Amino acid sequence: MLEHQWEVEFCHSYREGNRATDAMAAYAYLMDMGLIFHPYPPTNVAVVIEDDFHGVGSIRAVAG
């Protein structure tokens, strides 16, 4: 792996840009420590995925 010429780019994404990840992080925050396998996404994540499937967006005002 070290022999390859790697090019890595990091990009900031607001939590609205990846709502499923934000929902999963919020869910994980409330869980006990340990490894948990989910055969299906938790309800709060499934709702976000369904919204994405239907093209539901979100708006965020950002002061720059």
PDB file of C-alpha atoms in Angstrom:
ATOM      1  CA  MET A   1       0.000   0.000   0.000  1.00  0.00           C
ATOM      2  CA  LEU A   2       2.787   2.405   0.799  1.00  0.00           C
ATOM      3  CA  GLU A   3       4.273   1.943  -2.670  1.00  0.00           C
ATOM      4  CA  HIS A   4       1.283   3.614  -4.353  1.00  0.00           C
ATOM      5  CA  GLN A   5       1.045   7.351  -5.002  1.00  0.00           C
ATOM      6  CA  TRP A   6      -2.087   8.226  -3.048  1.00  0.00           C
ATOM      7  CA  GLU A   7      -4.056  11.417  -3.488  1.00  0.00           C
ATOM      8  CA  VAL A   8      -6.504  12.058  -0.669  1.00  0.00           C
ATOM      9  CA  GLU A   9      -9.009  14.901  -0.528  1.00  0.00           C
ATOM     10  CA  PHE A  10     -11.133  15.846   2.461  1.00  0.00           C
ATOM     11  CA  CYS A  11     -14.297  17.878   1.980  1.00  0.00           C
ATOM     12  CA  HIS A  12     -16.501  19.405   4.656  1.00  0.00           C
ATOM     13  CA  SER A  13     -20.141  18.429   4.465  1.00  0.00           C
ATOM     14  CA  TYR A  14     -22.858  20.007   6.589  1.00  0.00           C
ATOM     15  CA  ARG A  15     -24.951  17.471   8.471  1.00  0.00           C
ATOM     16  CA  GLU A  16     -27.860  18.252   6.138  1.00  0.00           C
ATOM     17  CA  GLY A  17     -25.627  17.076   3.301  1.00  0.00           C
ATOM     18  CA  ASN A  18     -25.554  13.585   4.749  1.00  0.00           C
ATOM     19  CA  ARG A  19     -28.649  13.306   6.888  1.00  0.00           C
ATOM     20  CA  ALA A  20     -28.436   9.496   7.113  1.00  0.00           C
ATOM     21  CA  THR A  21     -24.979   9.688   8.707  1.00  0.00           C
ATOM     22  CA  ASP A  22     -26.165  12.397  11.101  1.00  0.00           C
ATOM     23  CA  ALA A  23     -29.226  10.316  12.056  1.00  0.00           C
ATOM     24  CA  MET A  24     -27.073   7.231  12.640  1.00  0.00           C
ATOM     25  CA  ALA A  25     -24.605   9.229  14.769  1.00  0.00           C
ATOM     26  CA  ALA A  26     -27.477  10.616  16.872  1.00  0.00           C
ATOM     27  CA  TYR A  27     -28.838   7.090  17.278  1.00  0.00           C
ATOM     28  CA  ALA A  28     -25.417   5.682  18.238  1.00  0.00           C
ATOM     29  CA  TYR A  29     -24.947   8.417  20.849  1.00  0.00           C
ATOM     30  CA  LEU A  30     -27.923   7.012  22.780  1.00  0.00           C
ATOM     31  CA  MET A  31     -26.771   3.372  22.585  1.00  0.00           C
ATOM     32  CA  ASP A  32     -24.575   1.431  24.998  1.00  0.00           C
ATOM     33  CA  MET A  33     -20.957   0.827  24.056  1.00  0.00           C
ATOM     34  CA  GLY A  34     -20.250  -2.267  22.002  1.00  0.00           C
ATOM     35  CA  LEU A  35     -20.722  -3.700  18.566  1.00  0.00           C
ATOM     36  CA  ILE A  36     -24.283  -3.798  17.265  1.00  0.00           C
ATOM     37  CA  PHE A  37     -25.405  -5.241  13.940  1.00  0.00           C
ATOM     38  CA  HIS A  38     -28.592  -3.939  12.354  1.00  0.00           C
ATOM     39  CA  PRO A  39     -30.237  -6.159   9.730  1.00  0.00           C
ATOM     40  CA  TYR A  40     -32.324  -3.109   8.810  1.00  0.00           C
ATOM     41  CA  PRO A  41     -31.672   0.604   9.379  1.00  0.00           C
ATOM     42  CA  PRO A  42     -33.074   2.080  12.600  1.00  0.00           C
ATOM     43  CA  THR A  43     -36.406   3.882  12.152  1.00  0.00           C
ATOM     44  CA  ASN A  44     -34.917   7.394  12.306  1.00  0.00           C
ATOM     45  CA  VAL A  45     -32.396   6.471   9.605  1.00  0.00           C
ATOM     46  CA  ALA A  46     -34.989   4.675   7.447  1.00  0.00           C
ATOM     47  CA  VAL A  47     -37.116   7.840   7.398  1.00  0.00           C
ATOM     48  CA  VAL A  48     -34.149   9.867   6.126  1.00  0.00           C
ATOM     49  CA  ILE A  49     -33.371   7.273   3.447  1.00  0.00           C
ATOM     50  CA  GLU A  50     -37.005   7.271   2.315  1.00  0.00           C
ATOM     51  CA  ASP A  51     -37.022  11.088   2.178  1.00  0.00           C
ATOM     52  CA  ASP A  52     -33.890  10.951   0.025  1.00  0.00           C
ATOM     53  CA  PHE A  53     -35.529   8.399  -2.269  1.00  0.00           C
ATOM     54  CA  HIS A  54     -38.489  10.763  -2.739  1.00  0.00           C
ATOM     55  CA  GLY A  55     -36.244  13.788  -3.307  1.00  0.00           C
ATOM     56  CA  VAL A  56     -37.104  15.593  -0.075  1.00  0.00           C
ATOM     57  CA  GLY A  57     -34.442  18.192   0.648  1.00  0.00           C
ATOM     58  CA  SER A  58     -33.519  20.427   3.532  1.00  0.00           C
ATOM     59  CA  ILE A  59     -32.437  24.042   3.691  1.00  0.00           C
ATOM     60  CA  ARG A  60     -29.694  25.502   5.848  1.00  0.00           C
ATOM     61  CA  ALA A  61     -28.766  29.163   6.126  1.00  0.00           C
ATOM     62  CA  VAL A  62     -24.999  29.546   6.376  1.00  0.00           C
ATOM     63  CA  ALA A  63     -23.364  32.836   7.272  1.00  0.00           C
ATOM     64  CA  GLY A  64     -20.158  33.241   5.400  1.00  0.00           C
TER      65      GLY A  64
END
